[in-house]
Structures are given as C-alpha cells and as structure tokens.
Coordinates of C-alpha atoms in Angstrom, one line a residue:
X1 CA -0.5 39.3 69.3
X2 CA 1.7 41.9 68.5
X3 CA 2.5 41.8 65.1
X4 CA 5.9 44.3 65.5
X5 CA 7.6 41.8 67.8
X6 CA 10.4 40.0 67.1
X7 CA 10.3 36.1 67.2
X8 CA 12.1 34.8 70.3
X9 CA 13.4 31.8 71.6
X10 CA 9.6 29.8 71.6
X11 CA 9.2 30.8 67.8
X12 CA 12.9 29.6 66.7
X13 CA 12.2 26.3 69.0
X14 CA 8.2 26.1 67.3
X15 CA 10.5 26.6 63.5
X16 CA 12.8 23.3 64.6
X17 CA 9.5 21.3 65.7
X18 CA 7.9 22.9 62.1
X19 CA 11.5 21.5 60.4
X20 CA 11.0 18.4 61.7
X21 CA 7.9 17.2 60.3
X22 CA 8.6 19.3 56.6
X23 CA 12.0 16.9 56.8
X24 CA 9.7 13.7 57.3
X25 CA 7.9 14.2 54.5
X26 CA 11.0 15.1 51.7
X27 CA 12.7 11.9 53.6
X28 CA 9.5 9.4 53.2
X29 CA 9.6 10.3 49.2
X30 CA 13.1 8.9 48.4
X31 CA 13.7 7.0 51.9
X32 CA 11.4 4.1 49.7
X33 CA 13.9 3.5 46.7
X34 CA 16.5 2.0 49.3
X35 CA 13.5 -1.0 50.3
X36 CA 12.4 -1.3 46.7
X37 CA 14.6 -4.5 46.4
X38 CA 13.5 -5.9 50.2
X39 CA 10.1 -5.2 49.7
X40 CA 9.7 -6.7 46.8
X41 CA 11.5 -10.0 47.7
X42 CA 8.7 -10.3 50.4
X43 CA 5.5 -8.8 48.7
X44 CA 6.1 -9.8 45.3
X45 CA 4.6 -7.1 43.3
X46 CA 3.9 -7.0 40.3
X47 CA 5.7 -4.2 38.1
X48 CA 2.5 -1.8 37.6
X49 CA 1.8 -2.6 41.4
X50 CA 5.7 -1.5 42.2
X51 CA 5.0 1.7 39.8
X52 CA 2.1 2.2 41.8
X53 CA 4.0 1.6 45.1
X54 CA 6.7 4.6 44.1
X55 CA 4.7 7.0 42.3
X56 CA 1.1 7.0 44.7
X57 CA 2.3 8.7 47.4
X58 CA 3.6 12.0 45.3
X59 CA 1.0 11.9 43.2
X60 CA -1.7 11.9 46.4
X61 CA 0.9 14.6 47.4
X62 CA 0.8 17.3 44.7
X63 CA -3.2 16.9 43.9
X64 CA -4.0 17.9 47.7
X65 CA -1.5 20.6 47.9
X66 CA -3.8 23.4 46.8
X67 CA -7.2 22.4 48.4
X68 CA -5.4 21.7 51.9
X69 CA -3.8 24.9 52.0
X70 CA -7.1 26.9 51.6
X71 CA -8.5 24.3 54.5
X72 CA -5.9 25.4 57.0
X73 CA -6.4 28.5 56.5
X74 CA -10.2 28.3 57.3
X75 CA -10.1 25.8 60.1
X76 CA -6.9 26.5 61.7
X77 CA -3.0 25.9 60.4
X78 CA -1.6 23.8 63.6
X79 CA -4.8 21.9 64.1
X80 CA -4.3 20.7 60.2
X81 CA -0.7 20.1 61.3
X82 CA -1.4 18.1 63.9
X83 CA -4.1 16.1 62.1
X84 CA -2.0 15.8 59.4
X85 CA 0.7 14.6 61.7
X86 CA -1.5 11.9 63.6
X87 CA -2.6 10.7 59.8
X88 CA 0.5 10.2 58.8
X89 CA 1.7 8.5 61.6
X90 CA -0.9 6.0 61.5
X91 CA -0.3 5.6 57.5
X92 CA 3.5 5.0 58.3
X93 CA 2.6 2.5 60.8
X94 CA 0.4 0.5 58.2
X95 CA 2.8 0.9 55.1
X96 CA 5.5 -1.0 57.9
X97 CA 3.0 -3.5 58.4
X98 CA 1.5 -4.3 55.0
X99 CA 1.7 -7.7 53.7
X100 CA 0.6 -7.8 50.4
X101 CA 1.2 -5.3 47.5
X102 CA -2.3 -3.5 47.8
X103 CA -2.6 -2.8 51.3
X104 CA 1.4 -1.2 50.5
X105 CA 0.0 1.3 48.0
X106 CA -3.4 2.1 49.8
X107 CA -1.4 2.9 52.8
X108 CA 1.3 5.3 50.8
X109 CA -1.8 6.9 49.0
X110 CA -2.8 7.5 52.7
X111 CA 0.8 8.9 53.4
X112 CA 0.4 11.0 50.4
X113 CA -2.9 12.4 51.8
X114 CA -1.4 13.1 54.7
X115 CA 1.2 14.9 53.6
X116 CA -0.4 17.4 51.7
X117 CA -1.0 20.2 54.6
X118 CA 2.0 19.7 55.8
X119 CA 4.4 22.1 53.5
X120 CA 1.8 24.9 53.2
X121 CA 0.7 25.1 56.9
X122 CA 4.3 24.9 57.8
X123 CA 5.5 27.9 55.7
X124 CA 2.0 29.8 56.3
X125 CA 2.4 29.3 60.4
X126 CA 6.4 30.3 59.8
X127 CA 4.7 34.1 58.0
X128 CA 2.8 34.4 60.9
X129 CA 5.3 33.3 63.7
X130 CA 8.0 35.6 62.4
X131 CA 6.1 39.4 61.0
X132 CA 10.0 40.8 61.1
X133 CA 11.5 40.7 57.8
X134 CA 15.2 39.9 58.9
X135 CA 14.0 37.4 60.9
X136 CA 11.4 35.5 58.6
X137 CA 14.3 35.6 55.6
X138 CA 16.5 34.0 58.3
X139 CA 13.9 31.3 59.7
X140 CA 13.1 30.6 55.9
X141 CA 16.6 30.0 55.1
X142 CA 17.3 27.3 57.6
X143 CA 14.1 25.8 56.7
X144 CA 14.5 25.2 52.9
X145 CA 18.5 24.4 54.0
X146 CA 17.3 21.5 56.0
X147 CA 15.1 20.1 53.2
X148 CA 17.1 21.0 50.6
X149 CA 19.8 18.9 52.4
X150 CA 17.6 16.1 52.9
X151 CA 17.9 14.7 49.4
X152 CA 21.3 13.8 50.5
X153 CA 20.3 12.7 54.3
X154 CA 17.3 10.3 53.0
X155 CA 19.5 7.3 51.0
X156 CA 22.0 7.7 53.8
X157 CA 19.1 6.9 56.8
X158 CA 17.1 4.6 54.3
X159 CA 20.6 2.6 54.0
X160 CA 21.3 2.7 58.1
X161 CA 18.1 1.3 58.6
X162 CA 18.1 -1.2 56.0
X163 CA 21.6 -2.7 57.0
X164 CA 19.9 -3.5 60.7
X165 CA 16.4 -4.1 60.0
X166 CA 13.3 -4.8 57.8
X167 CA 12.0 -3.1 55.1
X168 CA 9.1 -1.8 57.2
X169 CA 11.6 0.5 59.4
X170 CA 12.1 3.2 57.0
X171 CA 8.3 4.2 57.6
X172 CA 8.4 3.2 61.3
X173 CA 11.2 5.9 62.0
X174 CA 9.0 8.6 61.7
X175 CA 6.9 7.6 64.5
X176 CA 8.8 9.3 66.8
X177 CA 9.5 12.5 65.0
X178 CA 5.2 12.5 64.7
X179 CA 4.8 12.0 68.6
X180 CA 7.3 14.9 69.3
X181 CA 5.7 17.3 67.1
X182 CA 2.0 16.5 68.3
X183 CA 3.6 16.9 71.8
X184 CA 5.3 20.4 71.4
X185 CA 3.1 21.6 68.5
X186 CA 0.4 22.7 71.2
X187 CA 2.5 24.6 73.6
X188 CA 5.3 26.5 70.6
X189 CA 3.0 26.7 67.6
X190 CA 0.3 30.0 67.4
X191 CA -3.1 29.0 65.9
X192 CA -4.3 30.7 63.0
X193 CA -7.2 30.9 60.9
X194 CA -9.0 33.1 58.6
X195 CA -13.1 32.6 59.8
X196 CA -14.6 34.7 57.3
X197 CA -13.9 32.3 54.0
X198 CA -17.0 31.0 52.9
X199 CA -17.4 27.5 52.3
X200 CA -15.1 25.0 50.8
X201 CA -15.3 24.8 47.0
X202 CA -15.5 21.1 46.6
X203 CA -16.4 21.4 42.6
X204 CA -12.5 23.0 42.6
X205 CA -11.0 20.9 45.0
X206 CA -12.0 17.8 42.4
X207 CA -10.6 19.5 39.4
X208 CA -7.7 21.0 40.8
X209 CA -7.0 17.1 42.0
X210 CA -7.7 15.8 39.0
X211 CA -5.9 18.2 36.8
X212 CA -2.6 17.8 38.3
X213 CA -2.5 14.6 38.7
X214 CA -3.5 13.5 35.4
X215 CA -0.9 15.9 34.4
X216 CA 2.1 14.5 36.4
X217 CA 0.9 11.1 35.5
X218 CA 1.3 11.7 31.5
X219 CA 4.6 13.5 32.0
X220 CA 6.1 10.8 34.3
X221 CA 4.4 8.4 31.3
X222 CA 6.4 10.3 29.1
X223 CA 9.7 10.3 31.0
X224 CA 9.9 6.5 31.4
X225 CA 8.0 4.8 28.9
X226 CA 7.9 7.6 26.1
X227 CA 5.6 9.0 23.5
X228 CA 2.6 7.3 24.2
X229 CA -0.9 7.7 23.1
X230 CA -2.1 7.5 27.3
X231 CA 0.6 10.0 28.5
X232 CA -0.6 12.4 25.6
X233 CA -3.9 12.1 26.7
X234 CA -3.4 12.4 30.1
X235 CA -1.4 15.8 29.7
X236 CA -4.3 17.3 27.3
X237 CA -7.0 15.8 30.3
X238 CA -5.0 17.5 32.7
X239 CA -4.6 21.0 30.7
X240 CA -8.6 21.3 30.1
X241 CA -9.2 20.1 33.7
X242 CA -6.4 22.9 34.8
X243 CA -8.3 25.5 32.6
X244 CA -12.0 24.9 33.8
X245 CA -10.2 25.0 37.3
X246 CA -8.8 28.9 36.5
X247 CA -12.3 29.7 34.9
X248 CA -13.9 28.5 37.9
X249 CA -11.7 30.1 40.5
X250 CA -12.4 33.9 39.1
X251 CA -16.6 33.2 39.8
X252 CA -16.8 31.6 42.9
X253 CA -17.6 33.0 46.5
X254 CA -14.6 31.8 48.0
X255 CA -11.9 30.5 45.3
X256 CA -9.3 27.9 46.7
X257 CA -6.6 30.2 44.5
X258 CA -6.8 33.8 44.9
X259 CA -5.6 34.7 40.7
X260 CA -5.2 38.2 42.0
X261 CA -2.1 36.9 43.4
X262 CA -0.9 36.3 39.9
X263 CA -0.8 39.9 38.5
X264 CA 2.1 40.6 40.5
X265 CA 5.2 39.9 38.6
X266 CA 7.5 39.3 42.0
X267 CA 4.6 36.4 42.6
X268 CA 4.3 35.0 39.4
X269 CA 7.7 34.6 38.6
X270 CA 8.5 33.2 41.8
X271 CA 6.1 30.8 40.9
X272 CA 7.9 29.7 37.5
X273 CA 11.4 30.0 39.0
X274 CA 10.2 27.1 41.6
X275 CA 9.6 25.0 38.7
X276 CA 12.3 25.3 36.9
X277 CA 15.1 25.5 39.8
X278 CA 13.3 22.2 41.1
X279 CA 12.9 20.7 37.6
X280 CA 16.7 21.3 37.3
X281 CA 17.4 19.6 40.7
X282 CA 15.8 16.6 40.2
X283 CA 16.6 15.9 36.7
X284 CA 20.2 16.4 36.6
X285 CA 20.4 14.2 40.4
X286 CA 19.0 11.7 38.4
X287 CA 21.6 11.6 35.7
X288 CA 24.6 12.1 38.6
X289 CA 23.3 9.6 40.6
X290 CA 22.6 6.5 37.8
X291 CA 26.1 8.4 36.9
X292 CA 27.4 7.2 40.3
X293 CA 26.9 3.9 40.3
X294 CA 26.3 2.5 36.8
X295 CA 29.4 4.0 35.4
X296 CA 31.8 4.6 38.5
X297 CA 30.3 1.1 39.6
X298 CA 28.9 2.1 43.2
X299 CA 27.5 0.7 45.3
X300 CA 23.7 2.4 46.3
X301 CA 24.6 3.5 49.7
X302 CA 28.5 4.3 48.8
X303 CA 26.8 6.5 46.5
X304 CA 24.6 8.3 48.7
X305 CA 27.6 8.7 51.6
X306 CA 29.2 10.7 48.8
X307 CA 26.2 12.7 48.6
X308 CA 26.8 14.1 51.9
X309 CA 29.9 16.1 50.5
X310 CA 27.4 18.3 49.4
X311 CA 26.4 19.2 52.3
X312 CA 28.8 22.0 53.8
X313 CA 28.7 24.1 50.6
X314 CA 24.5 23.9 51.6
X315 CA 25.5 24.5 55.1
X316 CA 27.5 27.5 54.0
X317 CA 24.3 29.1 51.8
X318 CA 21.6 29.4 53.9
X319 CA 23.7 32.1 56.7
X320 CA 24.3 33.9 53.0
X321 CA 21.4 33.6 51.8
X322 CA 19.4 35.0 54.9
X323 CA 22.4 38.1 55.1
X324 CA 22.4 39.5 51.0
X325 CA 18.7 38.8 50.3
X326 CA 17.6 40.9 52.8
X327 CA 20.6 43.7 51.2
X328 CA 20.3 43.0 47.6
X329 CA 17.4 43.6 45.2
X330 CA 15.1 40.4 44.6
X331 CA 15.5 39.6 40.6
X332 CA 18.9 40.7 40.9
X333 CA 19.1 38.2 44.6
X334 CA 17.2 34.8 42.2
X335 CA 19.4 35.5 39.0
X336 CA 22.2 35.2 41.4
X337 CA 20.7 31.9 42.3
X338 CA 20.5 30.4 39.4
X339 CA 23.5 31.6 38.1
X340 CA 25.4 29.2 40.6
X341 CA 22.9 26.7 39.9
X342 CA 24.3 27.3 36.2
X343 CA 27.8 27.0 36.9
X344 CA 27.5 24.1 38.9
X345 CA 25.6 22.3 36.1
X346 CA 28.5 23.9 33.7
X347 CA 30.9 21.7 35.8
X348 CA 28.9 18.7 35.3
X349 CA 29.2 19.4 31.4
X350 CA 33.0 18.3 31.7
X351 CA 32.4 15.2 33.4
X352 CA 34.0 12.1 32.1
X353 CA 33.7 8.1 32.6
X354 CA 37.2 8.6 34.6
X355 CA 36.1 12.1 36.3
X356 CA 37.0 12.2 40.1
X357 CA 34.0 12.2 42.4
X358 CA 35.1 15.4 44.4
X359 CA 34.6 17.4 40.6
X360 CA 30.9 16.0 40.0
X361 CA 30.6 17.1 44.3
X362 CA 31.4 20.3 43.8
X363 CA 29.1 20.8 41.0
X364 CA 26.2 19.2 42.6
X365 CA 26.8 21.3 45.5
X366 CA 26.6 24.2 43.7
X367 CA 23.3 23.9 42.2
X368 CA 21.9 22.4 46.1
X369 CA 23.5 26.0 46.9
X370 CA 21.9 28.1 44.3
X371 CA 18.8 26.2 44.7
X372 CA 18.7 27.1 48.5
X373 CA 19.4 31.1 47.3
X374 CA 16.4 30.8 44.9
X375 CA 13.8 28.8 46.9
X376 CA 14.3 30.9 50.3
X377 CA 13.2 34.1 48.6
X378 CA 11.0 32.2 46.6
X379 CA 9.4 31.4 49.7
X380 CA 8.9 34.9 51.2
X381 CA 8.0 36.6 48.1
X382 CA 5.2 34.2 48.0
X383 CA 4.2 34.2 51.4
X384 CA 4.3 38.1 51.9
X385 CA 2.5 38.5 48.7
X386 CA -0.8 37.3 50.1
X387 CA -2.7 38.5 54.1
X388 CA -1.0 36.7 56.9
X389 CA -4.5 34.7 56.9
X390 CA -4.1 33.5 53.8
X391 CA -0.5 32.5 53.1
X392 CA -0.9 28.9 53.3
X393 CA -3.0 28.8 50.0
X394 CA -0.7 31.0 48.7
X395 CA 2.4 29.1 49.7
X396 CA 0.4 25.9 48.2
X397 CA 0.8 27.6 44.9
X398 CA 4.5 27.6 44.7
X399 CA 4.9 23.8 46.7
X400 CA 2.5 22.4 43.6
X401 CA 4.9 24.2 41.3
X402 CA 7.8 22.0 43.1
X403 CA 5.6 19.2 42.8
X404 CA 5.0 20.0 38.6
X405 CA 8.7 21.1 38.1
X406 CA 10.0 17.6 39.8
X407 CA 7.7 15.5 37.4
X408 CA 8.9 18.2 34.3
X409 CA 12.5 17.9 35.0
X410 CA 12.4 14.3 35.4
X411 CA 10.9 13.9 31.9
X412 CA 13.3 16.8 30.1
X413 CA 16.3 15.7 31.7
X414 CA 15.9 12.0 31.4
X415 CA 14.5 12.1 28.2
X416 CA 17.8 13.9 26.9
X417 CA 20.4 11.7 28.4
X418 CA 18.2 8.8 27.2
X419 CA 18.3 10.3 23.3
X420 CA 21.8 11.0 23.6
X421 CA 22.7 7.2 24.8
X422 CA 20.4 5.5 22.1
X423 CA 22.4 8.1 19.1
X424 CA 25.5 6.6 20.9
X425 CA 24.9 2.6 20.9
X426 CA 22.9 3.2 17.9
X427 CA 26.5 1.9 16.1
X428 CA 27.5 -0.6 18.9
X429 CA 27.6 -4.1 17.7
X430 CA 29.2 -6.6 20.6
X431 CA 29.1 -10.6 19.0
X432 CA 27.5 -12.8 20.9
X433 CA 24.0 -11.3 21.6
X434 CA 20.6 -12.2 20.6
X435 CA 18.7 -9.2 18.9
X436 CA 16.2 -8.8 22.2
X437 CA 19.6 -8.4 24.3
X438 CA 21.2 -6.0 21.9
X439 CA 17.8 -3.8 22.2
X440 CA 18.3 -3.9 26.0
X441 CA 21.6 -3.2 25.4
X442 CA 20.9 -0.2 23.7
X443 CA 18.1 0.6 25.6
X444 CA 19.6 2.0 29.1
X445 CA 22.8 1.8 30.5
X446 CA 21.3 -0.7 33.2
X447 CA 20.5 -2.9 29.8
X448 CA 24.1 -2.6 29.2
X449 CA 24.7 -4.1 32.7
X450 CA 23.0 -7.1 32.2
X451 CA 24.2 -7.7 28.9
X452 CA 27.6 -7.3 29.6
X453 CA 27.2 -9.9 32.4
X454 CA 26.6 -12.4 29.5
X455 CA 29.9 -12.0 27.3
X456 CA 33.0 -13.2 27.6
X457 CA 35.5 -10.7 29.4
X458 CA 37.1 -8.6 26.3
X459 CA 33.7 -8.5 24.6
X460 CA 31.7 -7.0 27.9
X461 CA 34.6 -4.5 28.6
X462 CA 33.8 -2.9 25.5
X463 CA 30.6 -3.0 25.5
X464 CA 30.5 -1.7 29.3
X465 CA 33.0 1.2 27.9
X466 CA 31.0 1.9 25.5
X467 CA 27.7 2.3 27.3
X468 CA 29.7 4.3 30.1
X469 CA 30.9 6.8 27.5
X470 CA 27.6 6.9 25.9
X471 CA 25.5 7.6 29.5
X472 CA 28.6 10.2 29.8
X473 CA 27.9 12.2 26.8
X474 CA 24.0 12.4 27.5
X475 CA 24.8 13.6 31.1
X476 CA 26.9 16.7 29.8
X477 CA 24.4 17.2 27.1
X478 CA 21.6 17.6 29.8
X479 CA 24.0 19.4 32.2
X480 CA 24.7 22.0 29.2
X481 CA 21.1 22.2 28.8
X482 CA 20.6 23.1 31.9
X483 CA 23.1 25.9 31.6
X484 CA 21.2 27.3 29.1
X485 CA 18.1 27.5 30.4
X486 CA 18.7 28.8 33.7
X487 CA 21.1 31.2 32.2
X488 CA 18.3 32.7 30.3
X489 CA 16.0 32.7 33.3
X490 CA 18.3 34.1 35.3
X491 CA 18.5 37.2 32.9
X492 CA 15.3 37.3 32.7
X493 CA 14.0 37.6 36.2
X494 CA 16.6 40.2 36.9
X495 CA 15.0 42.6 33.7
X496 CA 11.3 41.7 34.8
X497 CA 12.1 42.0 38.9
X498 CA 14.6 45.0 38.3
X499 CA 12.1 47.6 39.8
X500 CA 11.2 45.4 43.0
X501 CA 12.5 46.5 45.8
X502 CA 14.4 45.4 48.6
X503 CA 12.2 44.0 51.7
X504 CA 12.1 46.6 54.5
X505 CA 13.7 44.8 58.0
X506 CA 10.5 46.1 59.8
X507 CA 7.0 44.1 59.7
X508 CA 6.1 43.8 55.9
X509 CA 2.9 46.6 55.3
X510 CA 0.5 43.3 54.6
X511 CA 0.9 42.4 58.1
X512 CA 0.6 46.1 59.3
X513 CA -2.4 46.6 56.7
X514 CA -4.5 43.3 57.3
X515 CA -4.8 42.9 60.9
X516 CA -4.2 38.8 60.6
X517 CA -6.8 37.0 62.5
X518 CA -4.9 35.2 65.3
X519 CA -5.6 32.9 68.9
X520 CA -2.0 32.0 70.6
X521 CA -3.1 29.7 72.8
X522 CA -1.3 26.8 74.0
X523 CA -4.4 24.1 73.8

C-alpha cells in the first residue's frame, strides 16, 4: 500500500460502514433507559438485578477496552471488527429475547464484551485508511460528529421503537446495521496487523480489567448511593490494581500499554482532556435532562425530541473543526474547545425554573460543539502518536479515559446538584407528610414528585416550587463548576501544548518512518 495516497471514494464509503457500527454501540448504552419501565413490567427485576441490567454492559465495556485494542493489533483490526460485530449481534438477539432478569444481564455483559474492540479497531483502521493529514482530521471529524450526535439520536430511536413495539426491539435494530457491516467490511476495510508482538499478557489483561472496573463501580457507588464504606473500597482496590498494572507494563516482553507513549506531553494531555471534556458532557446532560422533565414537567421522549435542537450547531462543528485544526496550533485548537464547552455551560449557570428551552439548547449545543472540537484532535494526536501498527492500543488508551471521565463526571456533577438540593429543602416543611415522606422529599427532586402527589393542591404547589427552584440552583452551581474547571484546563493545555506544532497536510513522519505492516485484501 502506498502510504502517500490520498483516501478515495472506497476509504470515505469503508469510514461510513466504520460509523456505523461505532454509532451502534454509543446508541445500545442509553437506547436501554427508554425500556427500563417495559422491561421491567415483564421481567420483574429486582432493583440490584435492574442496577445490574444498566450498569453491566459499560462496565464489561471500559475493562476490555485496553486488552482488545492490543489484540487487534496482533491478530488483525477488521477480523476483530467483524468478530466483534457477529458477537454482538448474537448478544443483541439474546438480550431481545430474554425472559427472566438473569439471562437480561448475562446477555448485556455479552454486549459489553463485544463492544470493546469496536471503538479502538475503528479509529486504529481509520489511521491506517487515511496516512494524509487533511484527510484523516477530516474523516475523524465526521466520525466523533456522528457519535457525539448520537446522545441526542439514541432516546429519540429508543422512543420510535418503543411506541410500536416490545421492549426487545431496541436491541433487535441493530441486527441489520451488524449484517451490513459484516457484508461490506470485507470488500472496503484494509486488514492490518502488527505480527511481531509477542504473546498476549494475560497476567495484565486481568488487572487492567479488574482495576477499572472496580474503579468505575466505587465511583458510580459514590454517585448514587454516597459515601460508602464498599465504594471507598472499591476505588482504593482499583488504584493498587491500576498501579501493579503500570509496574507490570514497564517489565514485560510485550506490554498491552506502550508508557513510552505517555512522556509526550501532546499524548498525555490528550489523554486527561478526554476525561474531563467527557466527564463534563455527561454530568451536566444529566442535570439538563432530570432538568427537562422533572421541573419543565416533560414528557421522556418530548424531552429527547428537544434534544435534537442540538444538533445543527454539531452539524456546523465538525466542517470547522476539520478546516482550523489542521491551520491552528493544537493547545491553542483544545483550549478553544473547551472554551465553548465553557461558555455553553456559563449559559446553563443562568437557567431558571421558568427558562425557555431554546436558552438551555443553545447552551447544551455548545458544549456537544466544543466537545466535538476537543475529541477530534484528541483523537489524532493520539493515534499519530503511536506506529500505524499500533494505534489501536493506543487509541484504547484515550476511549478508557472516556469510559473513566463518564463514571467521574457522573459522580462530581450529580453529587453537586444533589448537595445543593438537600442545603435547599433542608428548611422545607410542607404539613401533611409523615417523616419517611419528608426524607424522600428532601432526598431527590423525583422524591418531591411523589410526595407532592400526596397533598392537597396549594400544599403540593409549594412544595413542587420549591423542589424545582432547589434542583434549579444545584444545576447552575454544577454548570458554574464546570466553567471553572474547563476554563482552567483550557489555559492550561494552551501553556503546556504552546510549542506543538501544527500537523503537516502530507503523510505524518510515523507513517513515513515505520513502514506499517499491511495486507489489503478483500477476503
């Protein structure tokens, strides 16, 4: 293969089939919370089994990441993908037909397995697809627009789906999305491997596993059931499982993390702005979207139609993003990011119980925007950083730093809105309650629902009111947070990246310098 071509049409077809099945997997991880009430009518789980249910599949997800990128880069990125693919196909079809609450998680667990080699073969395949700068910053661009604009998409399909059929659907529509991309995968996808790793260190697979996922699971513990004695525990597990991991990784033969990698700045901090622009993202949806419909009172799927107004400012990004990052120096290019990420989460600081939706829009649009500017160069920094043959570990590096800032900014985020409610109804004393209902009342603003729904009307107005200004306040808190901290990210990345330079628009020297190990054959 000749690495100074330019990508043409079969490479821009091969990045829509590679969009596709990155889309499936963002759209299977919130596609489920539009079933939840289904599903549960007709499996009956219990409420550790329902935990289970939601949180198996990300958790499979993000403690895979790392090992499966290192295995498609010894064995071959679209034969993973296409494994991967069939897997997940077949998990889909058994999550639709489950009927009882264990065979539900095994089979999500199974989805989340499958899953896995999915985001790092696809961006490690789009390095090797694309060796021209302007073109891979381009390709990238519409890639991480298309998933970034899936959080909006997902509710939207999950509702469709839901108004017309059962609960099992929403895994049984990507079926066909799977067939397609086994089908074409062969014929538009190069294969690519790297033959001389050694073997696979399964010692480091375990603890990388274990380390994350212990880790996620005590910070999740944290967000929703706080302080606890298991999620501290967890965390600390997860921290000494995480340093044995890095210890191991610098001794053996052939690591599953290359910590070279880390002693370039341009790499490492692309590594810590994915968590904390993703940590930001999900957190502060949160808040806008219990925002949405437990103090503007909508409906679930009015909610996520909103959503969709989003979407053009997205739209609009990712063309912008692929012109000025290849013009504009890269700390100066991510500060940028997050500086519109900041001011659309300063929008969200002025938010009121009687704000129009088109204001809280605009600013979640903004941060989807800025989010889209930061994880597209994100993405190629951390891709060209490593050998052509070995960009899928590397790009499994910054996707289990998604996976980490998700689980972080659920916990930060939720836990400040939470505090901020509970300082609020701390002096809210409606008549008429029992103590347990006055603690659930207190407790969440979905407490303050149900409670309401058991007063008589002047009483539950004021309590509703006062719940609704009290969810209010914690939101701006959290938005203002945010503000700050990606403010002072921002200005740091631009001092630290100041003396990076802007990519060249010919072949990047790591492709011209490591002759990447290729067969392009249509099998």
């Amino acid at each position: 293969m000749n690495i100074n071509a330019k990508a043409g049409t079969k490479e821009w077809v091969g990045l829509a089939v590679l969009t596709l099945g990155s889309l499936l997997i963002m759209l299977d991880i919130g596609v489920l919370n539009f079933a939840v009430p289904a599903m549960s009518a007709d499996l009956r789980p219990s409420a550790p089994e329902l935990l289970w249910i939601m949180d198996v599949y990300p958790f499979a997800l993000a403690g895979l990441l790392i090992p499966m990128g290192w295995v498609g880069d010894k064995i071959g990125r679209r034969k993973l993908l296409i494994t991967g693919a069939l897997l997940f196909g077949a998990a889909s079809a058994c999550a639709a037909m489950a009927t009882t609450p264990e065979a539900l998680i095994a089979s999500r667990a199974l989805l989340g397995v499958a899953a896995a080699p999915v985001t790092p073969t696809v961006l490690g395949m789009i390095r090797v697809m694309f060796n021209d700068a302007d073109q891979r910053k381009t390709a990238i661009a519409a890639w991480t627009g298309v998933l970034t604009s899936s959080t909006a998409f997902g509710p939207v399909i999950g509702g469709l789906l839901l108004n017309h059929f059962w609960w099992g659907s929403v895994f049984l529509i990507n079926i066909p999305v799977i067939v397609l991309l086994v089908v074409l995968a062969p014929f538009l996808l190069p294969e690519h491997r790297d033959p001389s790793r050694g073997k696979l260190d399964v010692t480091g697979a375990v603890l990388s596993f274990a380390a994350i996922l212990t880790v996620v699971y005590g910070v999740k513990e944290f967000a929703v059931n706080g302080y606890s004695l298991i999620a501290v525990i967890s965390i600390a597990v997860g921290v000494v499982l995480g340093f044995h991991f890095v210890q191991r990784q610098s001794t053996v033969a052939s690591p599953l993390l290359d910590l070279e990698l880390f002693r370039h700045r341009a790499f490492s901090g692309s590594v810590t702005i994915t968590l904390i622009v993703h940590g930001t993202l999900i957190g502060i949806n949160l808040l806008v979207n219990q925002y949405m419909m437990s103090v503007l009172g909508m409906r679930p799927f009015t909610a996520a139609l909103w959503s969709l107004a989003a979407f053009p400012v997205v739209a609009m990004a990712a063309p912008i993003t692929a012109k000025y990052s290849r013009r504009v120096r890269p700390g100066n290019f991510l500060a940028c990011g997050m500086v519109v990420m900041a001011v659309g989460c300063g929008l969200l600081c002025f938010v009121r119980t009687n704000s129009h939706l088109l204001f809280v829009m605009a600013g979640v649009a903004l941060i989807a925007a800025g989010l889209l500017m930061v994880k597209a160069l994100v993405a190629d920094i951390v891709l060209t950083a490593a050998p052509p043959e070995r960009a899928g570990s590397s790009a499994a590096v910054s996707e289990t730093a998604n996976e980490l800032g998700n689980a972080l900014g659920f916990a930060t985020f939720g836990t400040i809105g939470l505090a901020v409610f509970h300082h609020h109804m701390a002096d809210v004393h409606p008549t008429g309650l029992s103590s347990s209902d006055l603690d659930g009342a207190r407790g969440s603003i979905g407490g303050t629902t149900a409670a309401a729904g058991r007063l008589p009307g002047g009483t539950a107005d004021k309590l509703l009111h006062a719940g609704r200004e009290a969810f209010t306040h914690g939101l701006d808190l959290a938005a203002l947070t945010a503000v700050c901290v990606l403010g002072v990210a921002a200005v740091i990345v631009a001092i630290l990246l100041r003396k990076e330079p802007v990519a060249a628009s010919a072949p990047d020297e790591a492709a011209e310098s490591v002759p990447p190990r290729v067969t392009d054959s249509a099998r």
